[in-house]
Amino acid sequence: MYRRLQTASFAALLAMGSLGGAGLASANDKLDQLSQSDENWIMPGKDYNSDNYSKATQINTENVKNLKPAWTFSTGLLNGHEGAPLVVNGTMYVHTSFPNNTFALDLKDPTRILWQDKPKQNPAARAVACCDIVNRGLAYWPGDAKTPPLILKTLLDGHIEALNAKTGELLWKMENSDIKVGSTLTIAPYVVKDTVLVGSSGAELGVRGYLTAYDVHDGAQKWRAYATGPDKDLLLASDFNLKNPQYGQKGLGLSTWEGDAWKVGGGTNWGWYAFDPKTNLVYFGTGNPAPWNETMRPGDNKWTMTIFGRDVDTGEAKFGYQKTPHDEWDYAGVNVMMLSEQKDKDGKTRSLLTHPDRNGIVYTLDRTNGDLVSANKIDDTVNVFKTVDLASGQPVRDPEYGTRMDHLAKDICPSAMGYHNQGHDSYDPTKELFFMGINHICMDWEPFMLPYRAGQFFVGATLNMYPGPKGDRQNYEGLGQIKAYNAITGKFKWEKMERFAVWGGTLATAGNLVFYGTLDGFIKARNSDTGELLWKFKLPSGVIGYPISYMHDGTQYVAIYYGVGGWPGVGLVFDLQDPTAGLGAVGAFKQLANYTQMGGGVMVFSLNGKGPFDDVNLGEYKSSN
């Protein structure tokens, strides 16, 4: 299943040598330094805190109304464009949905593509992709004495590629996932030190989830940690959950499953990561157990639905907190992890991790040891849980909304899409506010039995979805919200309804703004103190990615992908009519096609449209005659 394809050419080897004596330590420091610059957006989430926060203030509440397009770039592909581009030292790196093309653009003159990578991959991957053929982004590594700077990318058919960031040349390629059993890759790789972390997708096909660490130099595997199975496969540290034994400790990856069900038990991770250099821990969430039909897998099904803190060098798990034991609703717990330093209710400064989960609860943990600091409902219409017991960490279920066999459960809130999904949200440390894009969707759920067959969907439930109680259920609108949340008080400073789910995520800036895209094709800016809508622009297609901001030549820009798709767009993308198709998404978003159509690209904004093409002669053909 695992193979490394060494493809470094003589030219690439020369490029490696030209880096001189730069050592590993300086390369690692450089990545962190680059992430702190307003000129760069070096990784998903901007920096290791994964807070999607820009310190730039040129664009602010007073002048945001003057934002206009500066330039655009079409990717030439129609499916959903999730995530965001990277910006590194004056170059923008753009990724796409399948076939996972990559483009490098010079910010001084985006007229001409610097390089492009269009990989050849197995088209069969399209048939086993769960929810559109999306990809969530790229990773950058700054290089050292042995290896040039790299762009790392995942391919839907399960491979990872390392490209020379200057030339686009393929340096190595590794197989991470086997599409024959339904295991695909949609995740953005994550670089820490000289390691690239890659998760896995395919829980809806019974894929057993894992996280793998590879050496950036050659793709050699360093470690792999599974979500289910024996402790040696889970890489549990000797002191795992020592501070919180009530979460569970050893042997549970087997004992909380019936028989060998853990072998096809899900727990894939295709979401977002954060890293704390002080703890040396990387933080991420595992996804839903398989199948969706809970009757077929008695037990807590550990360690699916879990927030892990793992040592990035060894993979050892220091703590694991399972948010939804024995999940009944597909509340895959892979959502964004955002790090902050805040005082708790007792006035003690703590290193925190905040995670809005699909299950309708937003969790804040002490990231040094896994202590549960707070667990509040994302919206007061959450009904599957009455509350979360902070001492035990256990959710208190409302049995009325369980999904047992021979029962049609109705008006379950949130739906399987969750009140939060893959969107990458933001945190403003000066305001101590999290800005969250929310789904406001509920569902009916009817389970059925089915056998496991490798490479085929292993779900076992029929779903109907519709707007939540605050939406317009008659017209299937009011499917989303945008909210400002304080993790210490548990209060929402403000919240606003949206026509459709705010699927892609948010960007917070020091200009007192929060930016986000909408499924019906707008990019919007609100006052981050009040929620007042200050500006919006209609894009060519709906948005399922998140905005970024960067400075270039003294000008602040905001960039965002357009390209409707993803799970909410499957009905539009594949022209589906059955409301239960697309795992229930088709019915929920049946109005979407009346507001937007497909088409992928990136659009870049600045005040008054200031940009490289203010020089009308930039990029013009110059005749030699």
PDB file of C-alpha atoms in Angstrom, residues 342-586:
ATOM      1  CA  GLN A 342      -6.928  33.454  28.106  1.00  0.00           C
ATOM      2  CA  LYS A 343      -7.864  33.821  31.741  1.00  0.00           C
ATOM      3  CA  ASP A 344     -10.448  31.334  32.908  1.00  0.00           C
ATOM      4  CA  LYS A 345     -13.386  32.207  35.161  1.00  0.00           C
ATOM      5  CA  ASP A 346     -11.066  32.051  38.177  1.00  0.00           C
ATOM      6  CA  GLY A 347      -8.651  34.554  36.646  1.00  0.00           C
ATOM      7  CA  LYS A 348      -5.958  31.971  35.889  1.00  0.00           C
ATOM      8  CA  THR A 349      -4.177  32.374  32.553  1.00  0.00           C
ATOM      9  CA  ARG A 350      -4.401  29.112  30.628  1.00  0.00           C
ATOM     10  CA  SER A 351      -3.294  27.717  27.294  1.00  0.00           C
ATOM     11  CA  LEU A 352      -6.572  26.827  25.624  1.00  0.00           C
ATOM     12  CA  LEU A 353      -7.902  24.973  22.611  1.00  0.00           C
ATOM     13  CA  THR A 354     -11.358  25.864  21.272  1.00  0.00           C
ATOM     14  CA  HIS A 355     -13.247  23.563  18.928  1.00  0.00           C
ATOM     15  CA  PRO A 356     -16.788  24.082  17.544  1.00  0.00           C
ATOM     16  CA  ASP A 357     -18.041  20.562  16.943  1.00  0.00           C
ATOM     17  CA  ARG A 358     -20.552  19.080  14.534  1.00  0.00           C
ATOM     18  CA  ASN A 359     -22.553  17.820  17.505  1.00  0.00           C
ATOM     19  CA  GLY A 360     -23.689  21.368  18.317  1.00  0.00           C
ATOM     20  CA  ILE A 361     -21.308  21.946  21.232  1.00  0.00           C
ATOM     21  CA  VAL A 362     -18.330  24.309  21.213  1.00  0.00           C
ATOM     22  CA  TYR A 363     -15.604  22.916  23.475  1.00  0.00           C
ATOM     23  CA  THR A 364     -12.684  24.637  25.170  1.00  0.00           C
ATOM     24  CA  LEU A 365      -9.935  22.491  26.676  1.00  0.00           C
ATOM     25  CA  ASP A 366      -6.704  23.216  28.504  1.00  0.00           C
ATOM     26  CA  ARG A 367      -4.361  22.081  25.739  1.00  0.00           C
ATOM     27  CA  THR A 368      -1.556  21.143  28.121  1.00  0.00           C
ATOM     28  CA  ASN A 369      -3.479  18.271  29.690  1.00  0.00           C
ATOM     29  CA  GLY A 370      -6.956  17.983  28.158  1.00  0.00           C
ATOM     30  CA  ASP A 371      -8.946  19.518  31.040  1.00  0.00           C
ATOM     31  CA  LEU A 372     -12.442  20.456  29.877  1.00  0.00           C
ATOM     32  CA  VAL A 373     -12.857  24.179  30.596  1.00  0.00           C
ATOM     33  CA  SER A 374     -16.206  24.819  28.925  1.00  0.00           C
ATOM     34  CA  ALA A 375     -18.748  23.089  26.704  1.00  0.00           C
ATOM     35  CA  ASN A 376     -21.606  25.265  25.476  1.00  0.00           C
ATOM     36  CA  LYS A 377     -24.321  24.875  22.873  1.00  0.00           C
ATOM     37  CA  ILE A 378     -23.509  26.555  19.557  1.00  0.00           C
ATOM     38  CA  ASP A 379     -27.195  27.429  19.339  1.00  0.00           C
ATOM     39  CA  ASP A 380     -30.005  27.105  21.862  1.00  0.00           C
ATOM     40  CA  THR A 381     -31.911  24.873  19.417  1.00  0.00           C
ATOM     41  CA  VAL A 382     -29.494  21.949  19.926  1.00  0.00           C
ATOM     42  CA  ASN A 383     -31.715  19.142  21.232  1.00  0.00           C
ATOM     43  CA  VAL A 384     -29.742  15.879  21.029  1.00  0.00           C
ATOM     44  CA  PHE A 385     -27.904  16.882  24.219  1.00  0.00           C
ATOM     45  CA  LYS A 386     -29.357  18.618  27.245  1.00  0.00           C
ATOM     46  CA  THR A 387     -25.939  19.631  28.540  1.00  0.00           C
ATOM     47  CA  VAL A 388     -22.347  18.402  28.951  1.00  0.00           C
ATOM     48  CA  ASP A 389     -21.133  17.347  32.396  1.00  0.00           C
ATOM     49  CA  LEU A 390     -17.831  19.206  32.837  1.00  0.00           C
ATOM     50  CA  ALA A 391     -16.539  16.804  35.498  1.00  0.00           C
ATOM     51  CA  SER A 392     -16.971  13.619  33.464  1.00  0.00           C
ATOM     52  CA  GLY A 393     -16.895  15.225  30.026  1.00  0.00           C
ATOM     53  CA  GLN A 394     -19.964  13.189  29.087  1.00  0.00           C
ATOM     54  CA  PRO A 395     -22.855  14.664  27.103  1.00  0.00           C
ATOM     55  CA  VAL A 396     -26.297  14.230  28.649  1.00  0.00           C
ATOM     56  CA  ARG A 397     -28.460  12.815  25.859  1.00  0.00           C
ATOM     57  CA  ASP A 398     -32.124  13.423  25.218  1.00  0.00           C
ATOM     58  CA  PRO A 399     -33.387   9.929  24.267  1.00  0.00           C
ATOM     59  CA  GLU A 400     -36.224  11.418  22.232  1.00  0.00           C
ATOM     60  CA  TYR A 401     -33.695  12.243  19.509  1.00  0.00           C
ATOM     61  CA  GLY A 402     -31.843   8.926  19.434  1.00  0.00           C
ATOM     62  CA  THR A 403     -31.629   6.947  16.185  1.00  0.00           C
ATOM     63  CA  ARG A 404     -32.398   3.362  17.222  1.00  0.00           C
ATOM     64  CA  MET A 405     -33.552   0.714  14.739  1.00  0.00           C
ATOM     65  CA  ASP A 406     -37.206   0.454  13.696  1.00  0.00           C
ATOM     66  CA  HIS A 407     -37.749   4.103  14.580  1.00  0.00           C
ATOM     67  CA  LEU A 408     -38.014   7.257  12.474  1.00  0.00           C
ATOM     68  CA  ALA A 409     -36.408   9.978  14.574  1.00  0.00           C
ATOM     69  CA  LYS A 410     -37.730  13.432  13.702  1.00  0.00           C
ATOM     70  CA  ASP A 411     -36.566  17.014  14.152  1.00  0.00           C
ATOM     71  CA  ILE A 412     -33.059  16.115  15.283  1.00  0.00           C
ATOM     72  CA  CYS A 413     -30.985  19.263  15.775  1.00  0.00           C
ATOM     73  CA  PRO A 414     -28.295  19.474  14.537  1.00  0.00           C
ATOM     74  CA  SER A 415     -28.459  17.385  11.375  1.00  0.00           C
ATOM     75  CA  ALA A 416     -25.646  15.100  10.264  1.00  0.00           C
ATOM     76  CA  MET A 417     -24.041  18.176   8.712  1.00  0.00           C
ATOM     77  CA  GLY A 418     -23.704  19.480  12.253  1.00  0.00           C
ATOM     78  CA  TYR A 419     -24.235  22.998  13.454  1.00  0.00           C
ATOM     79  CA  HIS A 420     -20.603  23.382  12.404  1.00  0.00           C
ATOM     80  CA  ASN A 421     -18.720  21.440   9.743  1.00  0.00           C
ATOM     81  CA  GLN A 422     -15.401  21.786   7.903  1.00  0.00           C
ATOM     82  CA  GLY A 423     -15.268  25.609   7.888  1.00  0.00           C
ATOM     83  CA  HIS A 424     -12.039  27.109   9.254  1.00  0.00           C
ATOM     84  CA  ASP A 425     -13.086  29.789  11.737  1.00  0.00           C
ATOM     85  CA  SER A 426     -11.180  32.638  13.363  1.00  0.00           C
ATOM     86  CA  TYR A 427     -10.266  34.167  16.726  1.00  0.00           C
ATOM     87  CA  ASP A 428      -9.453  37.789  17.557  1.00  0.00           C
ATOM     88  CA  PRO A 429      -7.085  37.753  20.566  1.00  0.00           C
ATOM     89  CA  THR A 430      -7.653  41.467  21.265  1.00  0.00           C
ATOM     90  CA  LYS A 431     -11.401  40.941  21.666  1.00  0.00           C
ATOM     91  CA  GLU A 432     -11.220  37.346  22.927  1.00  0.00           C
ATOM     92  CA  LEU A 433     -13.949  36.472  20.459  1.00  0.00           C
ATOM     93  CA  PHE A 434     -14.323  33.498  18.130  1.00  0.00           C
ATOM     94  CA  PHE A 435     -16.156  34.116  14.862  1.00  0.00           C
ATOM     95  CA  MET A 436     -17.994  31.011  13.742  1.00  0.00           C
ATOM     96  CA  GLY A 437     -19.776  30.173  10.522  1.00  0.00           C
ATOM     97  CA  ILE A 438     -22.722  27.973  11.473  1.00  0.00           C
ATOM     98  CA  ASN A 439     -25.127  25.538   9.832  1.00  0.00           C
ATOM     99  CA  HIS A 440     -28.703  25.839  11.075  1.00  0.00           C
ATOM    100  CA  ILE A 441     -30.021  22.507   9.812  1.00  0.00           C
ATOM    101  CA  CYS A 442     -32.075  19.732  11.429  1.00  0.00           C
ATOM    102  CA  MET A 443     -33.119  16.309  10.147  1.00  0.00           C
ATOM    103  CA  ASP A 444     -35.217  13.164  10.232  1.00  0.00           C
ATOM    104  CA  TRP A 445     -33.258   9.898  10.443  1.00  0.00           C
ATOM    105  CA  GLU A 446     -34.284   6.342   9.674  1.00  0.00           C
ATOM    106  CA  PRO A 447     -31.640   3.594  10.042  1.00  0.00           C
ATOM    107  CA  PHE A 448     -31.368   0.328   8.134  1.00  0.00           C
ATOM    108  CA  MET A 449     -29.057  -2.698   8.262  1.00  0.00           C
ATOM    109  CA  LEU A 450     -26.421  -3.385   5.622  1.00  0.00           C
ATOM    110  CA  PRO A 451     -23.298  -5.534   5.209  1.00  0.00           C
ATOM    111  CA  TYR A 452     -19.754  -4.189   4.902  1.00  0.00           C
ATOM    112  CA  ARG A 453     -18.257  -4.466   1.417  1.00  0.00           C
ATOM    113  CA  ALA A 454     -14.808  -3.006   0.791  1.00  0.00           C
ATOM    114  CA  GLY A 455     -14.915   0.106  -1.358  1.00  0.00           C
ATOM    115  CA  GLN A 456     -18.680   0.573  -1.072  1.00  0.00           C
ATOM    116  CA  PHE A 457     -20.645   3.033   1.035  1.00  0.00           C
ATOM    117  CA  PHE A 458     -21.216   1.727   4.561  1.00  0.00           C
ATOM    118  CA  VAL A 459     -23.781   4.134   6.031  1.00  0.00           C
ATOM    119  CA  GLY A 460     -27.092   2.493   6.967  1.00  0.00           C
ATOM    120  CA  ALA A 461     -29.379   5.500   7.327  1.00  0.00           C
ATOM    121  CA  THR A 462     -31.789   7.567   5.235  1.00  0.00           C
ATOM    122  CA  LEU A 463     -31.852  11.282   6.006  1.00  0.00           C
ATOM    123  CA  ASN A 464     -34.128  14.210   5.308  1.00  0.00           C
ATOM    124  CA  MET A 465     -32.706  17.639   6.163  1.00  0.00           C
ATOM    125  CA  TYR A 466     -34.332  21.055   6.457  1.00  0.00           C
ATOM    126  CA  PRO A 467     -33.768  24.453   8.140  1.00  0.00           C
ATOM    127  CA  GLY A 468     -33.554  24.617  11.908  1.00  0.00           C
ATOM    128  CA  PRO A 469     -36.278  26.192  14.069  1.00  0.00           C
ATOM    129  CA  LYS A 470     -35.039  29.762  13.428  1.00  0.00           C
ATOM    130  CA  GLY A 471     -35.114  29.300   9.650  1.00  0.00           C
ATOM    131  CA  ASP A 472     -37.863  29.307   7.035  1.00  0.00           C
ATOM    132  CA  ARG A 473     -38.826  25.655   6.704  1.00  0.00           C
ATOM    133  CA  GLN A 474     -41.512  26.308   4.136  1.00  0.00           C
ATOM    134  CA  ASN A 475     -39.095  27.920   1.681  1.00  0.00           C
ATOM    135  CA  TYR A 476     -35.938  26.049   2.743  1.00  0.00           C
ATOM    136  CA  GLU A 477     -34.003  29.179   3.650  1.00  0.00           C
ATOM    137  CA  GLY A 478     -32.424  30.336   6.902  1.00  0.00           C
ATOM    138  CA  LEU A 479     -29.953  27.422   6.883  1.00  0.00           C
ATOM    139  CA  GLY A 480     -27.020  29.320   8.396  1.00  0.00           C
ATOM    140  CA  GLN A 481     -25.727  31.754  10.995  1.00  0.00           C
ATOM    141  CA  ILE A 482     -22.625  33.809  11.764  1.00  0.00           C
ATOM    142  CA  LYS A 483     -21.765  34.258  15.460  1.00  0.00           C
ATOM    143  CA  ALA A 484     -19.278  35.958  17.790  1.00  0.00           C
ATOM    144  CA  TYR A 485     -18.531  33.763  20.822  1.00  0.00           C
ATOM    145  CA  ASN A 486     -16.663  34.188  24.104  1.00  0.00           C
ATOM    146  CA  ALA A 487     -15.312  30.826  25.260  1.00  0.00           C
ATOM    147  CA  ILE A 488     -14.856  31.885  28.899  1.00  0.00           C
ATOM    148  CA  THR A 489     -18.298  33.357  29.537  1.00  0.00           C
ATOM    149  CA  GLY A 490     -20.034  31.054  27.082  1.00  0.00           C
ATOM    150  CA  LYS A 491     -21.953  34.034  25.720  1.00  0.00           C
ATOM    151  CA  PHE A 492     -22.531  35.129  22.137  1.00  0.00           C
ATOM    152  CA  LYS A 493     -21.797  38.819  21.633  1.00  0.00           C
ATOM    153  CA  TRP A 494     -23.861  38.813  18.445  1.00  0.00           C
ATOM    154  CA  GLU A 495     -25.380  36.455  15.887  1.00  0.00           C
ATOM    155  CA  LYS A 496     -26.906  36.922  12.446  1.00  0.00           C
ATOM    156  CA  MET A 497     -28.959  34.594  10.256  1.00  0.00           C
ATOM    157  CA  GLU A 498     -27.963  33.715   6.682  1.00  0.00           C
ATOM    158  CA  ARG A 499     -29.975  32.270   3.802  1.00  0.00           C
ATOM    159  CA  PHE A 500     -27.679  29.234   3.523  1.00  0.00           C
ATOM    160  CA  ALA A 501     -25.064  27.564   5.728  1.00  0.00           C
ATOM    161  CA  VAL A 502     -21.864  29.558   6.292  1.00  0.00           C
ATOM    162  CA  TRP A 503     -19.877  26.536   5.189  1.00  0.00           C
ATOM    163  CA  GLY A 504     -16.355  27.811   4.531  1.00  0.00           C
ATOM    164  CA  GLY A 505     -15.309  29.709   7.633  1.00  0.00           C
ATOM    165  CA  THR A 506     -14.238  33.188   8.685  1.00  0.00           C
ATOM    166  CA  LEU A 507     -11.324  35.637   8.743  1.00  0.00           C
ATOM    167  CA  ALA A 508     -10.873  38.107  11.609  1.00  0.00           C
ATOM    168  CA  THR A 509      -8.709  41.207  11.222  1.00  0.00           C
ATOM    169  CA  ALA A 510      -7.285  43.907  13.471  1.00  0.00           C
ATOM    170  CA  GLY A 511      -9.324  46.355  11.397  1.00  0.00           C
ATOM    171  CA  ASN A 512     -12.314  45.261  13.543  1.00  0.00           C
ATOM    172  CA  LEU A 513     -13.701  43.185  10.705  1.00  0.00           C
ATOM    173  CA  VAL A 514     -14.835  39.625  10.144  1.00  0.00           C
ATOM    174  CA  PHE A 515     -14.963  38.375   6.545  1.00  0.00           C
ATOM    175  CA  TYR A 516     -16.676  35.243   5.235  1.00  0.00           C
ATOM    176  CA  GLY A 517     -18.192  33.787   2.099  1.00  0.00           C
ATOM    177  CA  THR A 518     -21.698  32.467   1.541  1.00  0.00           C
ATOM    178  CA  LEU A 519     -23.028  29.538  -0.434  1.00  0.00           C
ATOM    179  CA  ASP A 520     -25.133  31.847  -2.586  1.00  0.00           C
ATOM    180  CA  GLY A 521     -21.989  33.594  -3.771  1.00  0.00           C
ATOM    181  CA  PHE A 522     -21.219  36.628  -1.620  1.00  0.00           C
ATOM    182  CA  ILE A 523     -18.135  37.667   0.276  1.00  0.00           C
ATOM    183  CA  LYS A 524     -19.228  39.781   3.243  1.00  0.00           C
ATOM    184  CA  ALA A 525     -17.572  41.964   5.872  1.00  0.00           C
ATOM    185  CA  ARG A 526     -19.165  42.671   9.257  1.00  0.00           C
ATOM    186  CA  ASN A 527     -18.120  44.846  12.152  1.00  0.00           C
ATOM    187  CA  SER A 528     -16.577  42.310  14.521  1.00  0.00           C
ATOM    188  CA  ASP A 529     -17.812  44.231  17.589  1.00  0.00           C
ATOM    189  CA  THR A 530     -21.444  44.522  16.549  1.00  0.00           C
ATOM    190  CA  GLY A 531     -22.088  42.178  13.628  1.00  0.00           C
ATOM    191  CA  GLU A 532     -23.251  45.069  11.454  1.00  0.00           C
ATOM    192  CA  LEU A 533     -22.987  44.254   7.742  1.00  0.00           C
ATOM    193  CA  LEU A 534     -20.619  46.811   6.195  1.00  0.00           C
ATOM    194  CA  TRP A 535     -19.799  45.447   2.717  1.00  0.00           C
ATOM    195  CA  LYS A 536     -20.517  42.586   0.358  1.00  0.00           C
ATOM    196  CA  PHE A 537     -19.653  41.611  -3.199  1.00  0.00           C
ATOM    197  CA  LYS A 538     -21.309  39.049  -5.481  1.00  0.00           C
ATOM    198  CA  LEU A 539     -18.825  36.428  -6.662  1.00  0.00           C
ATOM    199  CA  PRO A 540     -19.138  34.292  -9.815  1.00  0.00           C
ATOM    200  CA  SER A 541     -20.062  31.208  -7.759  1.00  0.00           C
ATOM    201  CA  GLY A 542     -20.904  30.173  -4.204  1.00  0.00           C
ATOM    202  CA  VAL A 543     -18.240  29.969  -1.507  1.00  0.00           C
ATOM    203  CA  ILE A 544     -17.239  26.934   0.551  1.00  0.00           C
ATOM    204  CA  GLY A 545     -13.729  28.163   1.429  1.00  0.00           C
ATOM    205  CA  TYR A 546     -12.520  30.874   3.817  1.00  0.00           C
ATOM    206  CA  PRO A 547     -10.968  34.298   3.140  1.00  0.00           C
ATOM    207  CA  ILE A 548      -7.340  35.235   3.807  1.00  0.00           C
ATOM    208  CA  SER A 549      -5.568  38.604   4.010  1.00  0.00           C
ATOM    209  CA  TYR A 550      -2.020  39.589   3.123  1.00  0.00           C
ATOM    210  CA  MET A 551       0.074  42.697   2.541  1.00  0.00           C
ATOM    211  CA  HIS A 552       1.987  43.213  -0.708  1.00  0.00           C
ATOM    212  CA  ASP A 553       3.952  46.312  -1.706  1.00  0.00           C
ATOM    213  CA  GLY A 554       2.229  48.278   1.044  1.00  0.00           C
ATOM    214  CA  THR A 555      -1.325  47.266   0.089  1.00  0.00           C
ATOM    215  CA  GLN A 556      -3.609  44.990   2.102  1.00  0.00           C
ATOM    216  CA  TYR A 557      -5.516  42.405   0.082  1.00  0.00           C
ATOM    217  CA  VAL A 558      -8.340  40.004   0.910  1.00  0.00           C
ATOM    218  CA  ALA A 559      -8.523  36.843  -1.203  1.00  0.00           C
ATOM    219  CA  ILE A 560     -11.168  34.127  -1.361  1.00  0.00           C
ATOM    220  CA  TYR A 561     -11.980  31.088  -3.465  1.00  0.00           C
ATOM    221  CA  TYR A 562     -15.291  30.901  -5.241  1.00  0.00           C
ATOM    222  CA  GLY A 563     -16.653  27.567  -6.498  1.00  0.00           C
ATOM    223  CA  VAL A 564     -19.817  26.081  -5.023  1.00  0.00           C
ATOM    224  CA  GLY A 565     -19.809  22.396  -4.106  1.00  0.00           C
ATOM    225  CA  GLY A 566     -18.825  20.292  -1.139  1.00  0.00           C
ATOM    226  CA  TRP A 567     -21.464  18.424   0.804  1.00  0.00           C
ATOM    227  CA  PRO A 568     -24.082  21.220   0.634  1.00  0.00           C
ATOM    228  CA  GLY A 569     -23.569  21.587  -3.119  1.00  0.00           C
ATOM    229  CA  VAL A 570     -23.757  17.950  -4.220  1.00  0.00           C
ATOM    230  CA  GLY A 571     -27.305  18.317  -5.497  1.00  0.00           C
ATOM    231  CA  LEU A 572     -26.369  21.284  -7.671  1.00  0.00           C
ATOM    232  CA  VAL A 573     -23.025  19.816  -8.791  1.00  0.00           C
ATOM    233  CA  PHE A 574     -24.372  16.397  -9.750  1.00  0.00           C
ATOM    234  CA  ASP A 575     -27.921  17.490 -10.681  1.00  0.00           C
ATOM    235  CA  LEU A 576     -29.625  15.317  -8.064  1.00  0.00           C
ATOM    236  CA  GLN A 577     -33.339  15.583  -7.246  1.00  0.00           C
ATOM    237  CA  ASP A 578     -34.107  12.967  -4.572  1.00  0.00           C
ATOM    238  CA  PRO A 579     -34.174  14.937  -1.296  1.00  0.00           C
ATOM    239  CA  THR A 580     -32.507  12.047   0.563  1.00  0.00           C
ATOM    240  CA  ALA A 581     -29.630  11.869  -1.961  1.00  0.00           C
ATOM    241  CA  GLY A 582     -26.221  13.251  -1.121  1.00  0.00           C
ATOM    242  CA  LEU A 583     -26.655  11.820   2.395  1.00  0.00           C
ATOM    243  CA  GLY A 584     -29.587  14.192   2.858  1.00  0.00           C
ATOM    244  CA  ALA A 585     -27.989  17.371   1.491  1.00  0.00           C
ATOM    245  CA  VAL A 586     -30.056  17.553  -1.693  1.00  0.00           C
TER     246      VAL A 586
END
